[in-house]
Short mmCIF file of C-alpha atoms in Angstrom, two decimals:
data_model
loop_
_atom_site.label_atom_id
_atom_site.label_comp_id
_atom_site.label_asym_id
_atom_site.label_seq_id
_atom_site.Cartn_x
_atom_site.Cartn_y
_atom_site.Cartn_z
CA MET L 13 20.59 4.17 -20.75
CA ASP L 14 20.16 4.36 -16.91
CA TRP L 15 18.19 5.64 -13.92
CA GLY L 16 17.77 9.20 -15.53
CA ALA L 17 16.54 8.10 -18.82
CA LEU L 18 13.84 5.62 -16.91
CA HIS L 19 13.39 8.81 -14.58
CA THR L 20 12.59 10.63 -18.23
CA ILE L 21 10.41 7.93 -19.80
CA LEU L 22 8.12 7.24 -16.36
CA GLY L 23 7.79 11.22 -16.10
CA GLY L 24 5.78 11.25 -19.49
CA VAL L 25 3.51 8.10 -17.13
CA ASN L 26 3.07 10.85 -14.42
CA LYS L 27 0.66 13.11 -16.47
CA HIS L 28 -2.12 10.60 -16.53
CA SER L 29 -1.66 9.14 -13.15
CA THR L 30 -3.85 10.10 -10.39
CA SER L 31 -2.81 12.24 -7.20
CA ILE L 32 -1.31 8.52 -5.62
CA GLY L 33 0.38 7.11 -8.05
CA LYS L 34 1.93 10.58 -8.06
CA ILE L 35 3.32 10.29 -4.77
CA TRP L 36 4.40 7.18 -5.48
CA LEU L 37 6.61 7.68 -8.63
CA THR L 38 8.30 10.26 -6.20
CA VAL L 39 8.91 7.40 -3.76
CA LEU L 40 10.16 5.49 -5.97
CA PHE L 41 12.69 7.89 -7.54
CA ILE L 42 13.62 9.75 -4.13
CA PHE L 43 13.68 6.81 -1.47
CA ARG L 44 14.42 3.69 -3.49
CA ILE L 45 16.32 4.64 -6.68
CA MET L 46 18.27 7.68 -5.50
CA ILE L 47 19.09 5.50 -2.00
CA LEU L 48 19.96 2.97 -4.32
CA VAL L 49 22.69 5.08 -6.07
CA VAL L 50 24.09 7.28 -3.45
CA ALA L 51 24.26 5.00 -0.90
CA ALA L 52 23.59 1.66 -1.21
CA GLU L 53 25.93 0.70 -4.17
CA ARG L 54 28.77 1.94 -1.95
CA VAL L 55 27.86 0.25 1.24
CA TRP L 56 28.40 -3.11 -0.91
CA GLY L 57 30.74 -1.59 -3.15
CA ASP L 58 33.63 -3.85 -1.39
CA GLU L 59 31.28 -6.57 -0.65
CA GLN L 60 33.57 -9.72 -2.27
CA ASP L 61 36.75 -7.76 -1.65
CA ASP L 62 36.50 -7.44 1.83
CA PHE L 63 34.61 -10.85 2.61
CA VAL L 64 36.84 -12.08 4.75
CA CYS L 65 37.88 -15.94 5.28
CA ASN L 66 39.70 -17.63 7.95
CA THR L 67 42.20 -19.49 5.55
CA LEU L 68 44.84 -19.25 3.45
CA GLN L 69 43.24 -21.73 0.96
CA PRO L 70 43.15 -20.11 -2.01
CA GLY L 71 39.38 -20.42 -3.92
CA CYS L 72 37.61 -20.97 -0.77
CA ARG L 73 37.03 -17.57 -0.39
CA ASN L 74 35.30 -16.91 -3.95
CA VAL L 75 33.42 -19.97 -3.15
CA CYS L 76 31.89 -19.51 0.44
CA TYR L 77 31.16 -15.67 -1.15
CA ASP L 78 29.47 -17.29 -3.96
CA HIS L 79 27.54 -19.99 -1.53
CA PHE L 80 26.53 -17.35 0.71
CA PHE L 81 25.49 -14.21 -1.55
CA PRO L 82 24.02 -15.97 -4.99
CA ILE L 83 22.66 -12.83 -5.76
CA SER L 84 23.88 -9.23 -4.22
CA HIS L 85 21.14 -7.27 -2.42
CA ILE L 86 22.23 -4.52 -4.94
CA ARG L 87 21.16 -6.53 -7.85
CA LEU L 88 17.86 -8.07 -6.98
CA TRP L 89 16.96 -4.14 -5.96
CA ALA L 90 18.40 -2.92 -9.64
CA LEU L 91 15.73 -6.01 -11.17
CA GLN L 92 13.04 -4.95 -8.57
CA LEU L 93 12.80 -1.70 -9.35
CA ILE L 94 13.02 -2.22 -12.92
CA PHE L 95 10.45 -4.49 -13.03
CA VAL L 96 8.60 -2.40 -10.67
CA SER L 97 8.28 0.46 -12.74
CA THR L 98 7.69 -1.46 -16.23
CA PRO L 99 4.36 -1.87 -15.86
CA ALA L 100 3.42 1.62 -15.74
CA LEU L 101 4.78 1.52 -19.51
CA LEU L 102 1.84 -0.25 -20.26
CA VAL L 103 -0.20 3.00 -19.81
CA ALA L 104 2.07 4.96 -21.77
CA MET L 105 1.29 2.59 -24.55
CA HIS L 106 -2.42 2.79 -24.03
CA VAL L 107 -2.63 6.71 -23.86
CA ALA L 108 -0.13 7.10 -26.65
CA TYR L 109 -2.10 4.62 -29.12
CA ARG L 110 -5.16 6.90 -27.79
CA ARG L 111 -3.79 9.73 -29.22
CA HIS L 112 -2.66 8.38 -32.52
CA GLU L 113 -6.36 7.17 -32.92
CA LYS L 114 -7.01 10.94 -31.85
CA LYS L 115 -5.19 12.27 -34.24
CA ARG L 116 -5.83 9.96 -37.54
CA GLN L 117 -9.59 11.06 -36.71
CA PHE L 118 -8.81 15.31 -36.41
CA ARG L 119 -6.91 14.53 -40.05
CA LYS L 120 -10.01 13.02 -41.65
CA GLY L 121 -12.15 15.73 -40.42
CA ASP L 122 -14.40 14.34 -37.83
CA GLN L 123 -16.38 17.19 -36.11
CA LYS L 124 -16.90 15.31 -33.28
CA CYS L 125 -14.71 16.85 -30.62
CA GLU L 126 -13.13 20.77 -31.36
CA PHE L 127 -9.41 20.63 -31.51
CA LYS L 128 -7.41 23.68 -32.53
CA ASP L 129 -4.65 22.27 -34.05
CA ILE L 130 -2.28 18.58 -33.57
CA GLU L 131 -0.88 20.30 -30.38
CA GLU L 132 -4.16 20.32 -28.53
CA ILE L 133 -3.94 16.31 -29.04
CA ARG L 134 -0.56 15.86 -27.96
CA LYS L 135 -0.84 17.95 -24.66
CA GLN L 136 -4.50 16.45 -24.04
CA ARG L 137 -4.46 14.65 -20.37
CA PHE L 138 -7.18 11.77 -20.70
CA ARG L 139 -8.89 10.66 -17.68
CA ILE L 140 -8.66 7.17 -16.16
CA GLU L 141 -11.90 5.43 -18.00
CA GLY L 142 -13.49 2.95 -19.67
CA SER L 143 -10.50 1.01 -21.38
CA LEU L 144 -7.85 3.23 -20.10
CA TRP L 145 -8.99 2.58 -16.57
CA TRP L 146 -8.64 -1.77 -16.64
CA THR L 147 -4.99 -0.59 -18.66
CA TYR L 148 -4.43 1.60 -15.37
CA THR L 149 -5.45 -0.78 -12.69
CA SER L 150 -4.17 -4.09 -14.19
CA SER L 151 -0.28 -1.99 -13.74
CA ILE L 152 -1.17 -1.38 -10.33
CA PHE L 153 -2.30 -5.17 -10.07
CA PHE L 154 1.33 -5.93 -11.26
CA ARG L 155 3.57 -3.31 -9.89
CA LEU L 156 2.27 -4.86 -6.38
CA VAL L 157 2.53 -8.72 -7.21
CA PHE L 158 6.46 -7.90 -8.44
CA GLU L 159 6.83 -5.96 -5.02
CA ALA L 160 5.59 -9.22 -3.38
CA VAL L 161 7.71 -11.90 -5.35
CA PHE L 162 10.87 -10.12 -5.17
CA MET L 163 10.31 -9.10 -0.92
CA TYR L 164 9.57 -13.29 -1.19
CA ALA L 165 12.80 -13.66 -3.17
CA PHE L 166 14.84 -11.67 -0.41
CA TYR L 167 13.58 -13.35 2.69
CA PHE L 168 13.75 -16.91 0.96
CA MET L 169 17.18 -16.13 -0.49
CA TYR L 170 18.77 -14.64 3.04
CA ASP L 171 17.00 -16.59 5.37
CA GLY L 172 14.94 -12.93 6.61
CA PHE L 173 16.08 -9.31 6.45
CA ARG L 174 19.43 -9.34 8.81
CA MET L 175 23.07 -9.46 7.42
CA PRO L 176 25.33 -11.48 9.69
CA ARG L 177 28.90 -10.90 10.68
CA LEU L 178 29.86 -14.61 10.68
CA MET L 179 29.00 -17.26 8.29
CA LYS L 180 30.28 -20.51 8.94
CA CYS L 181 31.37 -22.14 5.48
CA ASN L 182 32.32 -25.79 4.34
CA ALA L 183 31.56 -25.89 0.36
CA TRP L 184 34.97 -27.42 -1.18
CA PRO L 185 38.03 -26.92 -1.12
CA CYS L 186 37.34 -25.19 2.37
CA PRO L 187 39.15 -27.54 4.63
CA ASN L 188 36.74 -28.56 7.27
CA THR L 189 34.86 -25.58 8.41
CA VAL L 190 35.96 -22.15 8.27
CA ASP L 191 34.50 -18.58 9.30
CA CYS L 192 33.64 -16.05 7.01
CA PHE L 193 33.45 -12.82 7.79
CA VAL L 194 31.04 -10.49 5.97
CA SER L 195 32.01 -6.57 5.42
CA ARG L 196 29.93 -4.07 6.74
CA PRO L 197 26.77 -6.03 8.60
CA THR L 198 25.62 -3.38 10.89
CA GLU L 199 25.59 -0.79 7.51
CA LYS L 200 24.00 -4.00 5.57
CA THR L 201 21.24 -4.56 7.70
CA VAL L 202 20.57 -1.18 8.20
CA PHE L 203 19.76 -0.26 4.83
CA THR L 204 18.05 -3.67 3.76
CA ILE L 205 15.44 -2.15 6.65
CA PHE L 206 15.16 0.58 4.61
CA MET L 207 14.28 -0.43 1.60
CA ILE L 208 12.11 -2.99 2.91
CA ALA L 209 10.27 -0.43 4.33
CA VAL L 210 9.94 2.00 1.69
CA SER L 211 9.23 -1.41 -0.65
CA SER L 212 5.92 -1.61 1.96
CA ILE L 213 5.45 2.16 1.50
CA CYS L 214 4.69 1.67 -1.53
CA ILE L 215 2.79 -1.70 -1.07
CA LEU L 216 0.44 0.80 0.72
CA LEU L 217 0.27 3.21 -1.86
CA ASN L 218 -0.66 0.65 -4.57
CA VAL L 219 -3.64 -0.85 -2.57
CA ALA L 220 -4.62 2.64 -1.83
CA GLU L 221 -4.73 3.28 -5.32
CA LEU L 222 -6.50 0.46 -6.39
CA CYS L 223 -9.53 0.70 -3.87
CA TYR L 224 -9.77 4.93 -5.32
CA LEU L 225 -9.57 3.32 -8.61
CA LEU L 226 -12.40 0.33 -7.45
CA THR L 227 -14.19 2.77 -5.23
CA LYS L 228 -15.03 5.41 -8.06
CA PHE L 229 -15.98 3.39 -10.70
CA PHE L 230 -18.93 1.70 -8.51
CA LEU L 231 -19.43 5.03 -7.82
CA ARG L 232 -19.73 6.22 -11.34
CA ARG L 233 -21.94 2.98 -12.23
CA SER L 234 -24.51 3.23 -9.33
CA LYS L 235 -24.42 7.10 -10.52
CA LYS L 236 -25.78 6.06 -14.37
CA ALA L 237 -28.08 3.32 -12.82
CA GLY L 238 -29.62 6.07 -10.56
CA ASN L 239 -29.72 8.61 -13.84
CA SER L 240 -31.27 6.02 -15.94
CA LYS L 241 -33.91 5.15 -13.33
CA GLN L 242 -35.45 8.84 -13.74
CA GLN L 243 -35.85 8.91 -17.25
CA PRO L 244 -39.25 7.87 -18.11
CA ASN L 245 -40.53 4.43 -18.77
CA HIS L 246 -40.92 4.90 -22.65
CA GLU L 247 -38.09 6.19 -23.48
CA ASN L 248 -36.49 2.75 -25.73
CA LYS L 249 -33.01 1.66 -25.01
CA GLU L 250 -31.57 3.11 -27.98
CA GLU L 251 -32.20 6.98 -26.77
CA THR L 252 -31.03 5.96 -23.89
CA LYS L 253 -28.02 4.13 -25.21
CA GLN L 254 -27.49 7.73 -27.38
CA ASN L 255 -28.37 10.16 -24.33
CA GLU L 256 -25.25 8.64 -22.65
CA MET L 257 -22.97 8.46 -25.68
CA ASN L 258 -23.36 11.97 -26.23
CA GLU L 259 -23.36 12.66 -22.04
CA LEU L 260 -19.51 10.75 -22.46
CA ILE L 261 -18.68 13.10 -25.67
CA SER L 262 -19.88 16.81 -24.35
CA ASP L 263 -18.32 15.07 -20.95
CA SER L 264 -14.63 13.72 -22.77
CA CYS L 265 -14.46 17.05 -24.60
CA GLN L 266 -15.26 19.70 -21.68
CA ASN L 267 -12.79 17.76 -19.47
CA THR L 268 -9.60 17.84 -22.48
CA VAL L 269 -10.20 21.37 -23.08
CA ILE L 270 -10.12 21.77 -19.20
CA GLY L 271 -7.84 19.25 -18.72
CA PHE L 272 -5.52 21.09 -21.61
CA THR L 273 -6.25 24.82 -19.78
CA SER L 274 -5.31 23.41 -16.27
CA MET R 67 28.86 8.38 -28.05
CA ASP R 68 27.33 5.55 -25.52
CA TRP R 69 24.23 3.43 -24.97
CA GLY R 70 22.17 7.20 -24.30
CA SER R 71 23.35 8.13 -27.75
CA LEU R 72 22.50 5.20 -29.05
CA GLN R 73 18.78 5.74 -27.83
CA ALA R 74 18.42 9.00 -29.42
CA VAL R 75 18.98 7.46 -33.07
CA LEU R 76 16.68 4.54 -32.05
CA GLY R 77 14.28 6.71 -31.31
CA GLY R 78 13.70 8.99 -34.16
CA VAL R 79 13.19 4.97 -35.98
CA ASN R 80 10.44 4.65 -33.66
CA LYS R 81 8.34 6.76 -35.01
CA HIS R 82 7.99 4.78 -38.86
CA SER R 83 8.07 1.17 -36.89
CA THR R 84 4.77 -1.05 -36.26
CA SER R 85 3.12 -1.35 -33.01
CA ILE R 86 5.59 -4.63 -32.51
CA GLY R 87 8.77 -2.97 -33.20
CA LYS R 88 8.15 -0.28 -30.63
CA ILE R 89 7.68 -3.07 -28.12
CA TRP R 90 10.73 -4.63 -28.89
CA LEU R 91 13.11 -1.25 -29.20
CA THR R 92 11.11 -0.28 -25.12
CA VAL R 93 12.19 -4.55 -24.49
CA LEU R 94 15.57 -3.73 -25.79
CA PHE R 95 16.19 -0.75 -23.98
CA ILE R 96 14.83 -1.55 -20.23
CA PHE R 97 15.50 -5.25 -20.17
CA ARG R 98 18.77 -5.04 -22.15
CA ILE R 99 20.18 -2.36 -22.24
CA MET R 100 19.42 -1.10 -19.21
CA ILE R 101 20.24 -4.12 -17.20
CA LEU R 102 23.79 -4.48 -18.82
CA VAL R 103 24.95 -1.04 -17.49
CA VAL R 104 23.14 -0.91 -14.18
CA ALA R 105 23.46 -4.25 -12.78
CA ALA R 106 25.78 -6.78 -15.03
CA GLU R 107 28.41 -4.99 -15.70
CA ARG R 108 28.94 -4.82 -11.30
CA VAL R 109 28.34 -8.43 -11.84
CA TRP R 110 31.45 -8.52 -14.02
CA GLY R 111 33.61 -5.98 -12.72
CA ASP R 112 35.67 -8.33 -10.45
CA GLU R 113 36.01 -11.05 -12.81
CA GLN R 114 39.71 -10.60 -13.41
CA GLN R 115 40.69 -9.60 -10.17
CA ASP R 116 39.12 -12.19 -7.92
CA PHE R 117 39.70 -15.29 -10.56
CA VAL R 118 42.12 -17.22 -8.19
CA CYS R 119 44.32 -20.18 -8.60
CA ASN R 120 45.59 -22.47 -6.26
CA THR R 121 49.52 -21.94 -7.25
CA LEU R 122 51.93 -19.10 -6.63
CA GLN R 123 53.34 -19.72 -9.64
CA PRO R 124 53.65 -16.04 -11.52
CA GLY R 125 51.67 -15.95 -14.90
CA CYS R 126 49.48 -18.97 -14.31
CA ARG R 127 46.23 -17.04 -13.30
CA ASN R 128 47.08 -14.67 -16.10
CA VAL R 129 46.82 -17.43 -18.85
CA CYS R 130 44.11 -19.26 -17.25
CA TYR R 131 41.60 -16.04 -17.32
CA ASP R 132 42.89 -15.60 -20.87
CA HIS R 133 42.25 -19.29 -21.55
CA PHE R 134 38.61 -19.72 -20.27
CA PHE R 135 37.83 -16.37 -20.76
CA PRO R 136 38.81 -15.24 -24.27
CA VAL R 137 35.75 -12.31 -24.75
CA SER R 138 33.83 -11.56 -21.64
CA HIS R 139 30.48 -11.81 -21.54
CA ILE R 140 29.97 -8.42 -21.05
CA ARG R 141 31.76 -7.37 -24.07
CA LEU R 142 29.90 -10.05 -26.52
CA TRP R 143 26.37 -8.76 -25.01
CA ALA R 144 27.54 -5.21 -25.53
CA LEU R 145 28.60 -6.01 -29.44
CA GLN R 146 25.01 -7.94 -29.43
CA LEU R 147 23.07 -5.14 -28.56
CA ILE R 148 25.13 -2.87 -31.38
CA PHE R 149 24.75 -5.34 -33.84
CA VAL R 150 20.86 -5.68 -33.07
CA SER R 151 20.24 -1.94 -33.41
CA THR R 152 22.19 -1.35 -36.41
CA PRO R 153 19.43 -2.26 -39.01
CA ALA R 154 16.60 -0.23 -37.83
CA LEU R 155 19.67 2.84 -38.92
CA LEU R 156 18.48 1.55 -42.93
CA VAL R 157 15.14 2.47 -42.03
CA ALA R 158 16.61 5.76 -40.72
CA MET R 159 18.11 6.11 -43.35
CA HIS R 160 15.37 4.82 -46.43
CA VAL R 161 12.76 7.79 -44.79
CA ALA R 162 15.73 10.33 -44.20
CA TYR R 163 16.28 9.64 -48.52
CA THR R 164 12.54 9.70 -49.00
CA ARG R 165 12.05 12.84 -47.45
CA HIS R 166 14.99 14.74 -49.68
CA GLU R 167 13.39 13.44 -52.20
CA LYS R 168 10.10 14.97 -51.67
CA LYS R 169 11.68 18.33 -50.48
CA ARG R 170 13.63 18.53 -53.89
CA ARG R 171 10.42 18.03 -55.64
CA PHE R 172 8.87 20.80 -53.76
CA ARG R 173 11.56 23.15 -54.44
CA ASN R 174 11.46 22.24 -57.98
CA GLY R 175 7.88 23.81 -57.50
CA GLU R 176 5.57 21.33 -56.30
CA LYS R 177 2.99 22.24 -53.73
CA ILE R 178 4.08 20.60 -50.24
CA ASP R 179 4.16 21.93 -47.43
CA ILE R 180 7.46 21.16 -45.52
CA GLU R 181 6.80 21.45 -41.72
CA GLU R 182 4.27 19.10 -42.15
CA LEU R 183 6.85 16.36 -44.13
CA LYS R 184 9.48 16.90 -41.36
CA ASN R 185 6.99 15.41 -39.19
CA GLU R 186 5.15 12.67 -41.21
CA LYS R 187 4.85 9.04 -39.99
CA MET R 188 5.71 7.01 -43.56
CA HIS R 189 3.49 4.28 -44.05
CA ILE R 190 5.13 0.86 -44.16
CA ARG R 191 4.71 0.26 -47.73
CA GLY R 192 6.62 -0.57 -51.16
CA PRO R 193 10.62 0.17 -51.17
CA LEU R 194 10.14 1.21 -47.49
CA TRP R 195 8.62 -2.40 -46.75
CA TRP R 196 11.52 -4.45 -48.40
CA THR R 197 14.13 -2.13 -46.55
CA TYR R 198 11.85 -2.88 -42.99
CA THR R 199 12.18 -6.93 -43.76
CA GLY R 200 15.57 -6.44 -44.59
CA SER R 201 16.38 -5.03 -41.61
CA ILE R 202 14.02 -7.34 -38.88
CA PHE R 203 15.84 -10.19 -41.11
CA PHE R 204 19.18 -8.71 -40.47
CA ARG R 205 18.38 -8.55 -36.43
CA LEU R 206 17.16 -11.49 -36.49
CA VAL R 207 20.29 -13.32 -38.27
CA PHE R 208 22.41 -11.43 -35.40
CA GLU R 209 20.71 -12.82 -32.26
CA ALA R 210 20.78 -16.05 -33.48
CA VAL R 211 24.37 -16.10 -34.40
CA PHE R 212 25.47 -13.91 -30.84
CA MET R 213 23.15 -16.44 -29.17
CA TYR R 214 25.23 -19.54 -30.75
CA VAL R 215 28.50 -17.75 -29.94
CA PHE R 216 27.81 -17.74 -26.59
CA TYR R 217 26.96 -21.52 -26.25
CA TYR R 218 29.76 -22.27 -28.45
CA MET R 219 32.36 -20.23 -26.93
CA TYR R 220 31.47 -21.13 -22.82
CA ASP R 221 30.10 -24.52 -23.55
CA GLY R 222 26.27 -23.94 -22.70
CA TYR R 223 25.20 -21.04 -20.63
CA GLN R 224 26.22 -22.41 -16.70
CA MET R 225 29.37 -20.55 -15.30
CA PRO R 226 31.55 -23.44 -13.29
CA ARG R 227 32.70 -22.28 -10.09
CA LEU R 228 35.77 -24.47 -10.77
CA VAL R 229 38.03 -24.68 -14.28
CA LYS R 230 40.55 -26.82 -14.22
CA CYS R 231 43.60 -25.26 -16.06
CA ASP R 232 47.14 -26.80 -17.78
CA ALA R 233 47.91 -23.99 -19.68
CA TRP R 234 51.84 -23.04 -19.48
CA PRO R 235 53.72 -21.92 -17.11
CA CYS R 236 50.78 -23.45 -14.82
CA PRO R 237 52.60 -26.48 -13.41
CA ASN R 238 50.70 -29.76 -13.90
CA THR R 239 46.96 -28.95 -13.53
CA VAL R 240 45.67 -26.00 -10.97
CA ASP R 241 42.50 -25.37 -9.67
CA CYS R 242 41.59 -22.47 -10.74
CA PHE R 243 37.63 -20.61 -8.88
CA VAL R 244 35.66 -17.79 -10.73
CA SER R 245 34.27 -14.93 -8.94
CA ARG R 246 30.65 -14.82 -8.23
CA PRO R 247 29.19 -17.93 -10.55
CA THR R 248 25.54 -18.12 -9.72
CA GLU R 249 25.18 -14.45 -10.11
CA LYS R 250 27.02 -14.62 -13.27
CA THR R 251 24.92 -17.61 -14.26
CA THR R 252 21.45 -16.17 -13.18
CA PHE R 253 22.29 -12.66 -15.28
CA THR R 254 23.27 -14.98 -18.18
CA ILE R 255 20.03 -16.87 -18.18
CA PHE R 256 17.68 -13.74 -17.90
CA MET R 257 19.64 -11.88 -20.63
CA LEU R 258 19.12 -14.86 -22.86
CA ALA R 259 15.54 -15.24 -22.04
CA VAL R 260 14.97 -11.45 -22.99
CA SER R 261 17.26 -12.56 -26.16
CA GLY R 262 14.55 -15.30 -27.03
CA ILE R 263 11.68 -12.53 -26.02
CA CYS R 264 13.30 -10.14 -28.90
CA MET R 265 13.25 -13.10 -31.52
CA MET R 266 9.62 -13.76 -31.09
CA LEU R 267 8.64 -10.73 -31.26
CA ASN R 268 10.95 -9.62 -34.65
CA LEU R 269 9.12 -13.14 -35.82
CA ALA R 270 5.84 -11.85 -35.16
CA GLU R 271 6.94 -8.53 -36.49
CA LEU R 272 7.71 -10.35 -39.81
CA CYS R 273 4.62 -12.21 -40.32
CA TYR R 274 2.71 -9.23 -40.09
CA LEU R 275 3.75 -7.71 -42.24
CA VAL R 276 4.63 -10.67 -44.77
CA ILE R 277 0.70 -11.55 -43.58
CA LYS R 278 -0.08 -7.61 -44.11
CA ILE R 279 1.42 -7.84 -48.01
CA CYS R 280 -0.22 -10.73 -49.04
CA MET R 281 -3.48 -9.22 -47.77
CA LYS R 282 -3.05 -6.04 -49.94
CA GLU R 283 -2.39 -8.37 -52.99
CA SER R 284 -4.96 -10.37 -52.99
CA ARG R 285 -7.04 -7.32 -52.45
CA LYS R 286 -5.91 -5.82 -55.50
CA THR R 287 -6.35 -8.45 -57.63
CA THR R 288 -10.20 -9.44 -56.51
#
């Protein structure tokens, strides 16, 4: 179970995302996970081995390293990427649940939607409306929260995003104050700033996607309100509801067929 | 045979699980196995190399490391994850056996569609219910046992920075310093928390199955 397996799991979610969601997923995998695995892990690979202190006192180097790097950048990024990817699984679970319900209806012989076979249900692409809209929107919200929390944790833990060359340490058993030198500080600063920048781009993409979904939702509502006003006044509420339901059913049937063929 | 193969094996069991079971499996793979492989193994990677003792006495560092870390956290977690995943195989075996019986009946002339049989999702009833509930019970037992072993072996869940060692051949008492204690403590607490979440999911699933069977029984009697 590694980044490749996560890629497989999230690839399935991609089908039901918006275009912005697909861009976000691509940025996540190529500019964050791949950079982490291919480059950043090598930069931080010798972080403790080449953390050198100006003392012969045994244990001083260990203690100073532990004091200045409570959790390594690499581990924080790995945790951030896992937590940020996970809300998409809520959407995957919701879609799987809906498919399961449709399969159950199909087996019972419901004639509401014309599906040729169970394969069509499996390949069907669901539109982001109704309860799926709420699941999708909350998953984006949680992504934003996790990104922000981890960026703050980074800033708080390392007093900014710059990696210093020299650290002065006086934790026991170091005698008095000891100079300790970090390995590859410039390269680490460059990669930290890069990862922060891509993280911010991902946050912007998530905010854009959230705004897009909200705008779509309000437009749809105002369209429905506009349609219902145009209908004659003598129609009672039940008929209006029935008409809306029929519209939705025929709409979703049409769209599922279109979705399948496209 | 590695974590990927375990995922392939358990993926098949997923189809016959309850919703809570599916959530449990996702938490197991993403928050436990993946974190172990991608992060924790690097943190513990240099545990013996950077275990430093304040002495020049040859052999003292080896002996002290062995005394304080009889079984490494990483190995304990790997064992825990394997033992906790294994009861699900009981369910897989039961399902395979039931399918085999149905195929046998089909070959003897009964009219059953063999393709549908392969893809059929079995409902958790009858003897399968007992197997499934038994597997959840064993999962809970294994989780609890490993959590206790962890607590007993390491005197709690915190990794100290300094351990004082006086095992032979160390002269008198020697200060030994552990590598990355804070990061190790963080990951230990994280893995413990996720383990606790998995136990709660298993308990919830157990309660759900028991309530379901009680309701079914009461419906039959009324």
